[in-house]
Coordinates of C-alpha atoms in Angstrom, one line a residue:
X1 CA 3.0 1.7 41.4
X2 CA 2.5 3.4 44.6
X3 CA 0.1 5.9 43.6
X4 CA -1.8 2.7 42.0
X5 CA -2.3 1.3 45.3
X6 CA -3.8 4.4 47.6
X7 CA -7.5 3.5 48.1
X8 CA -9.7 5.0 46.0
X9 CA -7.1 6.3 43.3
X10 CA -7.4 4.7 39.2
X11 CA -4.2 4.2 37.6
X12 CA -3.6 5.5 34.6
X13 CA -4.1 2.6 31.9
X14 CA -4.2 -0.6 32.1
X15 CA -0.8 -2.2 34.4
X16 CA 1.4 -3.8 31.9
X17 CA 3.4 -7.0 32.9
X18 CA 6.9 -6.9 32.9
X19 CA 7.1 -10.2 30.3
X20 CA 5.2 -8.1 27.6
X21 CA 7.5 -5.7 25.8
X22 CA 10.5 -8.4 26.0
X23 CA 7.8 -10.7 24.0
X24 CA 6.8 -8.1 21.9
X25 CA 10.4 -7.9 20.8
X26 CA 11.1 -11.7 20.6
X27 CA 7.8 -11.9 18.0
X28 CA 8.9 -9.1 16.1
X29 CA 12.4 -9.7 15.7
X30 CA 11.2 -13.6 14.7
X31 CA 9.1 -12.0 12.1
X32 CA 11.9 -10.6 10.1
X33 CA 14.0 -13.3 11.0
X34 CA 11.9 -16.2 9.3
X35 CA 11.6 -14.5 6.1
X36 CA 15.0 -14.9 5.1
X37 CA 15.8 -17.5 6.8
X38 CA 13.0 -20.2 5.8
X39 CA 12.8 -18.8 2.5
X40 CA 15.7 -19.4 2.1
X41 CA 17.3 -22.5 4.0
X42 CA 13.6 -24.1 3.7
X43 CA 13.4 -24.1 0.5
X44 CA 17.0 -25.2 -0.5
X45 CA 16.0 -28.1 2.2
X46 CA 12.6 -29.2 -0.2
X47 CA 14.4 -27.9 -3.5
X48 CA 13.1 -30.9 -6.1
X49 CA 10.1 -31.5 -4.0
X50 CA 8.0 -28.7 -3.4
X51 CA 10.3 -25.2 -4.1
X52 CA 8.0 -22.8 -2.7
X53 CA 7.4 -24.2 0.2
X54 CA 10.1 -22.6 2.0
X55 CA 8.4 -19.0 0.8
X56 CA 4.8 -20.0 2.2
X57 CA 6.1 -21.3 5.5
X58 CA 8.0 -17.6 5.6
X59 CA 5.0 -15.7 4.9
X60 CA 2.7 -17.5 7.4
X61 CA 5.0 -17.6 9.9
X62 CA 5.7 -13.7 9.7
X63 CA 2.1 -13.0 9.7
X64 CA 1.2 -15.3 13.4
X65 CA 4.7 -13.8 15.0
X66 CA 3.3 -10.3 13.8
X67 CA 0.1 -10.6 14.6
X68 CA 1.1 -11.2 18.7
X69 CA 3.4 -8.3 18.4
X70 CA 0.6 -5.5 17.0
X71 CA -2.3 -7.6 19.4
X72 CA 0.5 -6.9 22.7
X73 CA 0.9 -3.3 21.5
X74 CA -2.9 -2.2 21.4
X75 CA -3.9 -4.1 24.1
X76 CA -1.1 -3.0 26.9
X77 CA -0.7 0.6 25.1
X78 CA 3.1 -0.4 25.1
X79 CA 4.2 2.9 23.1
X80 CA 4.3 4.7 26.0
X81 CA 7.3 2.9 27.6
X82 CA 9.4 2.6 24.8
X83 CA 11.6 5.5 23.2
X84 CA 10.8 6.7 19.8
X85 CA 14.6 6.5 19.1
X86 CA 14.5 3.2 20.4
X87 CA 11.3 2.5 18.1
X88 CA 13.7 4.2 15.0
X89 CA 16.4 1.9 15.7
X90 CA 13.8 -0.9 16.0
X91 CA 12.5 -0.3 12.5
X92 CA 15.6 -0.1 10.6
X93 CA 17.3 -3.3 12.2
X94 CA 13.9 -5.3 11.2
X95 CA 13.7 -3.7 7.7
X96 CA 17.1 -4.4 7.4
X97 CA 16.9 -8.5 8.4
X98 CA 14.2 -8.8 6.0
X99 CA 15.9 -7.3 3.2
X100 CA 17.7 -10.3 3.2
X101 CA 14.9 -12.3 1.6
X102 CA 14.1 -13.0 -1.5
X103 CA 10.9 -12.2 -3.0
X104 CA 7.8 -14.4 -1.5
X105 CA 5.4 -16.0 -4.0
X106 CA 6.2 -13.0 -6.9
X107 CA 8.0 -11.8 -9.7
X108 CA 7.4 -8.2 -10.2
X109 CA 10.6 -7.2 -8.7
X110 CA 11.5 -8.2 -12.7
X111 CA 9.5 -5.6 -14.0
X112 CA 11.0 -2.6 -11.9
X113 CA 14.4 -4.0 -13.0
X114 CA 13.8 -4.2 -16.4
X115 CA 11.5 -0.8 -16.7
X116 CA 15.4 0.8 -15.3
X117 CA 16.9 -0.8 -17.6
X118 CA 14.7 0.4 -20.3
X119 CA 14.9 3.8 -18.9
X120 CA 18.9 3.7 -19.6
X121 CA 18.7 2.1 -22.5
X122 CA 15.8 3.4 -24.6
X123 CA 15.3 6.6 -22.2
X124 CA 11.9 5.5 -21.4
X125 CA 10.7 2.3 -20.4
X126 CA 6.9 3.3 -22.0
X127 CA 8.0 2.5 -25.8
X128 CA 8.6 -1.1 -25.6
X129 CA 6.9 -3.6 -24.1
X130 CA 9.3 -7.0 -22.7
X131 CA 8.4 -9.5 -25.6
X132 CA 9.6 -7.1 -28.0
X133 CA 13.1 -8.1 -27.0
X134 CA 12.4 -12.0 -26.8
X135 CA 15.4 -14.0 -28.8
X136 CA 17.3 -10.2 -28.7
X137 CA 21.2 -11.8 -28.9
X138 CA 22.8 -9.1 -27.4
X139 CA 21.3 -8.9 -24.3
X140 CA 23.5 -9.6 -21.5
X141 CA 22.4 -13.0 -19.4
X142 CA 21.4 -11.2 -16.1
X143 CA 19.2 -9.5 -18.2
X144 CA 18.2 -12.2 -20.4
X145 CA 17.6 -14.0 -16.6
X146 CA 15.2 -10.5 -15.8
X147 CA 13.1 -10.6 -18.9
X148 CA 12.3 -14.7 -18.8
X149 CA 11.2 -13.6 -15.1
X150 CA 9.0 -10.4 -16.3
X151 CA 4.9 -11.9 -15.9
X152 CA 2.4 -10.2 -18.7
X153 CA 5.7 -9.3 -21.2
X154 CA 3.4 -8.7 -23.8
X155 CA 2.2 -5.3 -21.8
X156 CA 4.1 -2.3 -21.5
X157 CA 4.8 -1.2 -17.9
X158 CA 2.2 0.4 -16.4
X159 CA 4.0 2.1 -13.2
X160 CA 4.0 6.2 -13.0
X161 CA 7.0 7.9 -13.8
X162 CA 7.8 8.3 -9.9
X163 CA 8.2 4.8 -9.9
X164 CA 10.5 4.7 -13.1
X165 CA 12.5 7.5 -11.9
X166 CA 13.2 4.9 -8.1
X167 CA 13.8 2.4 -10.6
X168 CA 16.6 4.0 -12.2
X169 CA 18.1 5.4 -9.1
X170 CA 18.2 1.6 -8.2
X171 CA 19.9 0.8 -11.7
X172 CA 22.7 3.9 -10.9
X173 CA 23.6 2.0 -7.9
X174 CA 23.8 -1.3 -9.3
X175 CA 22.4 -2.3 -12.3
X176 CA 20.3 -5.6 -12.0
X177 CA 20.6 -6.0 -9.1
X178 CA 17.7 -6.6 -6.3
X179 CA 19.4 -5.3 -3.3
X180 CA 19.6 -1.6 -4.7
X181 CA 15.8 -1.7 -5.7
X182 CA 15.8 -3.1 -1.5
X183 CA 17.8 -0.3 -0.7
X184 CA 16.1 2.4 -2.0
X185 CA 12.9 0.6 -0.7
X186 CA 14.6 0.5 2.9
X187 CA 14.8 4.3 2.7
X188 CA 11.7 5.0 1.9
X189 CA 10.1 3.1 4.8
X190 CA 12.8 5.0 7.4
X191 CA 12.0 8.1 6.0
X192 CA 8.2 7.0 6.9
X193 CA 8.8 6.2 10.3
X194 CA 10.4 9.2 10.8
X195 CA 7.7 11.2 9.5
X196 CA 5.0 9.7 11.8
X197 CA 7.3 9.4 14.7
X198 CA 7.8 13.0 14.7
X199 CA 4.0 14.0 14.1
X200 CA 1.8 11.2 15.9
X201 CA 1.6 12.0 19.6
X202 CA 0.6 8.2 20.5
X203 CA 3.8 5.8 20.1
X204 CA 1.6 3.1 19.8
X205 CA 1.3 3.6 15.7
X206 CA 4.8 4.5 15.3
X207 CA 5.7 1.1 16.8
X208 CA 3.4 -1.0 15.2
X209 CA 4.4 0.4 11.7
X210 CA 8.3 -0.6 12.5
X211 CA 7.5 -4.0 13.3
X212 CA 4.3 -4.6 11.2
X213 CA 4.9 -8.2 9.2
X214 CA 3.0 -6.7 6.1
X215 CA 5.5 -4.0 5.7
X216 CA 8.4 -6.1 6.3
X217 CA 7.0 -9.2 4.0
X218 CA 6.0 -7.0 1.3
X219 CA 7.2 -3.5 1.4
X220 CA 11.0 -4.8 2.1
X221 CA 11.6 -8.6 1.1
X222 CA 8.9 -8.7 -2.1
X223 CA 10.2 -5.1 -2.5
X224 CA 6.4 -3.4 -3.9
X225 CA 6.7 -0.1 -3.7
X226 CA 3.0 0.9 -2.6
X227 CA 4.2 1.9 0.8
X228 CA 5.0 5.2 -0.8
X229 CA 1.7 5.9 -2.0
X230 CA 0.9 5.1 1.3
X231 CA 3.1 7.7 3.0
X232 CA 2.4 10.2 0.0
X233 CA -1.6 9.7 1.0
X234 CA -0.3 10.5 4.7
X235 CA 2.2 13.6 4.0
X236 CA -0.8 15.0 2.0
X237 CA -3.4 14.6 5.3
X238 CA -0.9 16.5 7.5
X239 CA -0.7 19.2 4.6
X240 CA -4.8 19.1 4.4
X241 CA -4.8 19.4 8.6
X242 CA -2.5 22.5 8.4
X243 CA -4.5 24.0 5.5
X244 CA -1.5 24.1 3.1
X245 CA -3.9 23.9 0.1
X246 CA -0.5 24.3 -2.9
X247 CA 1.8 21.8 -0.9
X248 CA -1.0 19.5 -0.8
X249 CA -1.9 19.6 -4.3
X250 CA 1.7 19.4 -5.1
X251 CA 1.5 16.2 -2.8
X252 CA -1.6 14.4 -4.8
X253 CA 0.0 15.0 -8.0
X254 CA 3.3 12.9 -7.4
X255 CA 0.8 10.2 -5.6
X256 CA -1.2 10.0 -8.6
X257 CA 2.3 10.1 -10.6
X258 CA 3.4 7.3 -8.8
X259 CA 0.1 5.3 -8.9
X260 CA -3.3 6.2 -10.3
X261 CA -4.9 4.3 -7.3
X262 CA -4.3 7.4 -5.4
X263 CA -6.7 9.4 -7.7
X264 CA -9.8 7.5 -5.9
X265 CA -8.8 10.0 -2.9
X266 CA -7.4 13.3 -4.8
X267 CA -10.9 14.8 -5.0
X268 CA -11.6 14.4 -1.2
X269 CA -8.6 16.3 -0.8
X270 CA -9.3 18.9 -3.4
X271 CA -13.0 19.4 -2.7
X272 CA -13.1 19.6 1.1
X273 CA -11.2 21.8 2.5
X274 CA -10.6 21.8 6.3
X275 CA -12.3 23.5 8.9
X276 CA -11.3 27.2 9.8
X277 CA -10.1 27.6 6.1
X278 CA -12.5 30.3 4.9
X279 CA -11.5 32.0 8.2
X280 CA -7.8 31.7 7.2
X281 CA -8.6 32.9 3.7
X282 CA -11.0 35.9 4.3
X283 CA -13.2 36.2 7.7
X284 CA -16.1 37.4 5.9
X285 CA -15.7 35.7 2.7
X286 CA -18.6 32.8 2.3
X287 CA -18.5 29.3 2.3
X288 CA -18.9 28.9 -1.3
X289 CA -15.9 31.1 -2.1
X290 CA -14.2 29.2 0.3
X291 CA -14.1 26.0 -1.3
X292 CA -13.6 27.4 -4.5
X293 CA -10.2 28.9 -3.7
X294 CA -9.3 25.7 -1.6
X295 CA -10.3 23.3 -5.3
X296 CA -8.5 25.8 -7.1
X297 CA -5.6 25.9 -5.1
X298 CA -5.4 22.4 -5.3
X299 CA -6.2 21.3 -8.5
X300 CA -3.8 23.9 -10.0
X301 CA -0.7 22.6 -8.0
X302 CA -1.8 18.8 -9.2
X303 CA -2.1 19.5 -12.4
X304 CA 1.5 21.1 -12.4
X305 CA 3.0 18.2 -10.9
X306 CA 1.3 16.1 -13.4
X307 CA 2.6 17.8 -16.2
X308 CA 6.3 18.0 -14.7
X309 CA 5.9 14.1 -14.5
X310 CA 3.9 13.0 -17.2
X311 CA 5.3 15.6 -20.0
X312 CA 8.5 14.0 -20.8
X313 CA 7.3 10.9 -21.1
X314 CA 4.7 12.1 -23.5
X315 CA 7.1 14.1 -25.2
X316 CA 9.6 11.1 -25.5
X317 CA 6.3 8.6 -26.6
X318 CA 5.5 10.6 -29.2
X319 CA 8.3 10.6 -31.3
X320 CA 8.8 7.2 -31.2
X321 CA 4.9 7.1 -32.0
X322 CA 4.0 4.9 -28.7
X323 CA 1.3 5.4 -26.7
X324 CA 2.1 8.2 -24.0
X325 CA 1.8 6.4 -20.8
X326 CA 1.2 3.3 -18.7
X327 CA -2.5 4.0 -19.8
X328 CA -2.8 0.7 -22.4
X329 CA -1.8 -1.7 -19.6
X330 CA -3.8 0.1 -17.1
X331 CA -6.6 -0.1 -19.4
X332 CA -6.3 -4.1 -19.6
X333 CA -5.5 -3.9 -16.2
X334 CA -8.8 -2.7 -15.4
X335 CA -11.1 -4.7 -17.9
X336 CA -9.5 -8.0 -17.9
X337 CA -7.1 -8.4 -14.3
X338 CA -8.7 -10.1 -11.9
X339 CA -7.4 -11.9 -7.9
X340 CA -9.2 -12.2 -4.6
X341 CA -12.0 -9.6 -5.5
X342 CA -14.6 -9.4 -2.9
X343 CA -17.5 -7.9 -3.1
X344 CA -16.9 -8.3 -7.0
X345 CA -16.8 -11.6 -6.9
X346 CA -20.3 -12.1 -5.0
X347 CA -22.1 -9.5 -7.5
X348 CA -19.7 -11.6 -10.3
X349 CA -22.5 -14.9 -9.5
X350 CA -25.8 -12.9 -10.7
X351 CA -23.6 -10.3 -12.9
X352 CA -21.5 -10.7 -16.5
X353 CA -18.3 -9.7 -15.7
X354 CA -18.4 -6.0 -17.3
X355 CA -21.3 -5.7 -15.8
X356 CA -19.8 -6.5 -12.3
X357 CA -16.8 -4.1 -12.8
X358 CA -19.4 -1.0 -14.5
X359 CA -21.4 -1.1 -10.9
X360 CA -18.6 -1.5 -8.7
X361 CA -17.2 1.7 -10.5
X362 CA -20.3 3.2 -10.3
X363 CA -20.6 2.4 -6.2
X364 CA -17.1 3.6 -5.6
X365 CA -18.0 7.3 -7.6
X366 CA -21.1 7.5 -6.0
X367 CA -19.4 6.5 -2.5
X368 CA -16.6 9.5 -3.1
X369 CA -19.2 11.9 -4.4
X370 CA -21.6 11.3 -1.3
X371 CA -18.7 11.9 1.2
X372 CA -17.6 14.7 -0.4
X373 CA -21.3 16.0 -0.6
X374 CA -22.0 15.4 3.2
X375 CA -18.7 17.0 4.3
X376 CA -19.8 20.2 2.8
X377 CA -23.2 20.2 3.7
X378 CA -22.0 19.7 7.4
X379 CA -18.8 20.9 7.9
X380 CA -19.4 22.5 10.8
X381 CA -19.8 18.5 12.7
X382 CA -17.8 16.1 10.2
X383 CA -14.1 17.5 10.9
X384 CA -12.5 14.1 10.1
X385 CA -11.2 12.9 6.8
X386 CA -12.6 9.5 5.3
X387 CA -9.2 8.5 3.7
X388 CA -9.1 5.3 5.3
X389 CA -12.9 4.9 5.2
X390 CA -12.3 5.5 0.9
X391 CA -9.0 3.4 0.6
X392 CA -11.0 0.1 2.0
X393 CA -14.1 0.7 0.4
X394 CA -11.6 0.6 -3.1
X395 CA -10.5 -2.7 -1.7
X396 CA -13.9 -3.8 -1.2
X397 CA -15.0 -3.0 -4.5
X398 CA -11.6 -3.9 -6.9
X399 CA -11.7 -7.0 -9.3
X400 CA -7.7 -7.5 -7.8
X401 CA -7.0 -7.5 -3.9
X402 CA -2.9 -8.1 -3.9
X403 CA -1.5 -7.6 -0.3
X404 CA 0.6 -5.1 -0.8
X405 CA -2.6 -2.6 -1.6
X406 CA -2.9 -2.6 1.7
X407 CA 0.1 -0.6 2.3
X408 CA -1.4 2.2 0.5
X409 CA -3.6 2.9 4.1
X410 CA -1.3 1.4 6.4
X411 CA 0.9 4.7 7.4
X412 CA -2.4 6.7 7.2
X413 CA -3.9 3.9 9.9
X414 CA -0.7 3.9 11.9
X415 CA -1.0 7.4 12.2
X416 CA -4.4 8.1 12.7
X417 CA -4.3 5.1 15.7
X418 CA -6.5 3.0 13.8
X419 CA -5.4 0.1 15.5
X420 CA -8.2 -2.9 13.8
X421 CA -7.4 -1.3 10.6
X422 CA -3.6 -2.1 11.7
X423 CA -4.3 -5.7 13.3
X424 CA -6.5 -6.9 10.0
X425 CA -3.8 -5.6 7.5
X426 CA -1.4 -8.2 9.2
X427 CA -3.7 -11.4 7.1
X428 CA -3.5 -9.6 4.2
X429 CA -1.2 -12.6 2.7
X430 CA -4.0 -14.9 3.4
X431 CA -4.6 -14.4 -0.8
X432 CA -2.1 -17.0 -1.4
X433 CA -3.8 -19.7 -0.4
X434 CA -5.0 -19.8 -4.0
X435 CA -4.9 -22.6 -6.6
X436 CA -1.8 -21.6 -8.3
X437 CA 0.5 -21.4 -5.1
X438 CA -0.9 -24.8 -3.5
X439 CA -0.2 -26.4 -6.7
X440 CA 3.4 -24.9 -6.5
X441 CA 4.1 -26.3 -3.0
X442 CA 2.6 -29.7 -4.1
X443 CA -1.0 -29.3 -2.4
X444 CA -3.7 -31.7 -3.9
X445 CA -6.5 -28.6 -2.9
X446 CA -7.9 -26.8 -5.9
X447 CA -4.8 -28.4 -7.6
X448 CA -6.9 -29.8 -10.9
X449 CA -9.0 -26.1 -11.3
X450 CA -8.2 -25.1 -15.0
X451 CA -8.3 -21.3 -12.9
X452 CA -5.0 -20.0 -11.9
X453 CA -4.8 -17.7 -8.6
X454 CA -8.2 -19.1 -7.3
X455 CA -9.0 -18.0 -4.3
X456 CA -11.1 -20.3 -1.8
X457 CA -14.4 -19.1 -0.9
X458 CA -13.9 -19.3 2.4
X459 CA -11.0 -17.0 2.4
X460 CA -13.4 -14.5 0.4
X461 CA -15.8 -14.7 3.1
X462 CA -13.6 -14.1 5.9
X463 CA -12.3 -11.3 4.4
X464 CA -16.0 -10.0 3.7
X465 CA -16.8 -9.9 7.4
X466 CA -13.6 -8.1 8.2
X467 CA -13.6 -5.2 5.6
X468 CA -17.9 -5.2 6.6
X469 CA -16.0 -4.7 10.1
X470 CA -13.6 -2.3 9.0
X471 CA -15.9 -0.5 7.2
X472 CA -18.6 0.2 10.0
X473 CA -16.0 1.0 12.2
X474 CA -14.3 3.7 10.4
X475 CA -17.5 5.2 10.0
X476 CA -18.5 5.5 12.8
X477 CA -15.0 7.2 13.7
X478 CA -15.4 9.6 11.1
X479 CA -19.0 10.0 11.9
X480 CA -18.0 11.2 15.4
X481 CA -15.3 13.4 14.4
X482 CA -13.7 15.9 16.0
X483 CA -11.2 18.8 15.2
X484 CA -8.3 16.7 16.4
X485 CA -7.9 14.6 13.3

């Protein structure tokens, strides 16, 4: 303060006032606090009159209260007068409060509970699909209550064995049971803020990913488990930055074993390798050698991890002459799924359908292949990796936006101080204004629409602009990159 007012002498960052951090903390702590409480109390308040109002008013109110906490953090750089064991502590009191919630506005918490129980039961939860055990007698009623909850029974699952083995860790703890799924969940995001808290030097993402509302709303109370893909896509950035080509590899493979989305990434991992790695390798081998040990390298330790995952449950499949994998429901997934598209849904007015989803492919592959192309064309000046940049162009062009996607480039954003990749993530729940979920809290708005989950065209444009935003602005990061990312 002193030093701030000698003449002639700028202060170091902007002066924060003293009524910001204890706000900060109100907000944040308010956040976590309303999903239980309104989704619960709330709704037992309107119970007979509109039952999921109590779970809107919880998500809305999370995102404003969040959205002031992350907007105070940026703006008055308040990492750097908070503790990062203070920022720990912060993280796993909020995860913990909103672990008390149940579920807002889904159901697929049913499906992990039931693909555990499968796994126990039938030793792997790929054989079966849910409506195979519809009128089944001898199925205790919690479990009768789990597979009348289960959405699509008439797929198979269609999570990676990663996944299944959480699920059944979750089961060993308590079978049926929520709270153990929550648990295990709750780990996972501690063992994430730990892992950027010790390798981000600005406190400023650390904090904003242990009191962001979308990880609390949806990673913790809804209980998705994307947040580990997420974190997966982040451990393997920190291996690609210390040029650890096997322990990356190793990485991509149990991200793509715990969901395929993180394949649209794998070959910018694999293909590019970092700056200073031919020097590492061989001083006077060429650049072309280079990258060939660096794909090798790679690809070898994915495919190993892949085949660690993947072969038991082929193994197990094929005797009981079921399809290997998840891949049937993935494939209907991806030719007939469809919520809050974007871009999709504009090409969707002058496009068929499969004619929609066949370009937006194709724009996505060309995308990858073009960064990929430019890195090694100039890898002396692009030094930055487009994860981020690749993870929302995906959003951009998918047929199904869900919220909790977002998590898969929220650690990576947190720790690359990506801060209006952070803020916009926060209205991600702004999908459920659809037609389905104001019908279910008695709204008369798209209420008579034969189309379930409808999404409002003006929510699609305003999410338009902001991945358009998003999308130039990462860029242009990458675009001036230096060796410190």
């Amino acid at each position: 303060m002193l030093s701030a007012a000698l003449p002639g002498h700028k202060p170091r960052g902007r002066l924060t006032p003293v009524w910001v951090m204890p706000l900060v903390m109100v907000c944040a702590l308010m956040s976590a606090l309303v999903l239980p409480v309104f989704a619960r109390s709330a709704a037992t308040l309107l119970a007979g009159q509109w039952p999921e109002a109590g779970q809107a008013l919880a998500v809305a109110s999370n995102s404003v209260l969040g959205v002031i906490a992350v907007g105070l953090v940026w703006h008055f750089n308040l990492g750097r007068s908070i503790s990062r064991r203070r920022i720990f502590v912060l993280g796993a009191v909020l995860a913990a409060i909103a672990g008390f919630s149940p579920p807002l506005l889904e159901d697929d918490f049913y499906r992990y509970l039931w693909d555990a129980y499968q796994w126990h039961t039938q030793a792997s939860p790929y054989t079966y699909s849910p409506s195979d055990f519809f009128g089944d007698e001898q199925l205790a009623p919690r479990w009768q209550e789990i597979l009348t909850g289960i959405n699509n029974p008439h797929l198979k699952t269609l999570y990676g064995p990663v996944l299944q083995y959480l699920f059944y860790l979750a089961y060993w703890l308590a079978p049926g049971e929520l709270w153990a799924w929550q648990l295990v969940l709750w780990l996972i995001y501690l063992g994430g803020l730990l892992l950027i808290l010790k390798t981000c030097a600005d406190k400023n993402g650390p904090l904003c990913y242990a009191l962001h509302p979308l990880i609390l709303q949806e990673a913790i109370a809804s209980a998705h488990p994307d947040l580990l893909v997420g974190l997966l896509l982040l451990v393997a950035l920190l291996c690609w930055q210390k040029r650890m080509p096997v322990v990356l590899g190793a990485v991509l493979g149990v991200a793509i074993a715990t969901k395929v989305s993180a394949l649209v990434v794998a070959p910018l991992f694999c293909c590019v390798p970092p700056s200073q790695w031919a020097c590492r390798v061989n001083a006077e081998q060429s650049s072309r050698h280079s990258i060939l040990s660096w794909l090798c390298l790679t690809s070898m330790a994915v495919m190993l991890m892949l085949v660690l995952f993947y072969g038991p449950v082929v193994w197990h499949t094929a005797r009981s002459g079921a399809s290997a994998s998840e891949l049937d429901s993935l494939l209907v997934f991806g030719h007939q799924w469809r919520f809050n598209p974007l871009s999709y849904r504009v090409l969707e007015l002058f496009l068929p359908a499969a004619w929609a989803r066949l370009l937006c492919a194709l724009v996505l592959l060309f995308g990858c292949l073009g960064l990929i192309t430019l890195m090694l064309a100039l890898a002396h000046r692009y030094r930055r990796l487009p994860v981020v940049f690749l993870l929302l162009l995906l959003l951009f062009l998918s047929p199904v936006v869900n919220p909790w996607y977002w998590l898969w480039l929220l650690p990576l954003a947190c720790y690359l101080a990506r801060p209006w990749v952070v803020l916009v993530a926060v209205f991600a729940p702004v999908s459920y204004i659809n037609s389905t979920v104001l019908a279910q809290i008695n709204s008369q708005y798209l209420a008579s629409t034969e189309l379930p989950f409808l999404v409002p065209w003006w929510v699609t444009l305003l999410q338009l602009m902001a991945f358009a935003w998003l999308l130039l602005s990462e860029w242009r990061w990458f675009a001036s990159g230096s060796s410190d990312n």
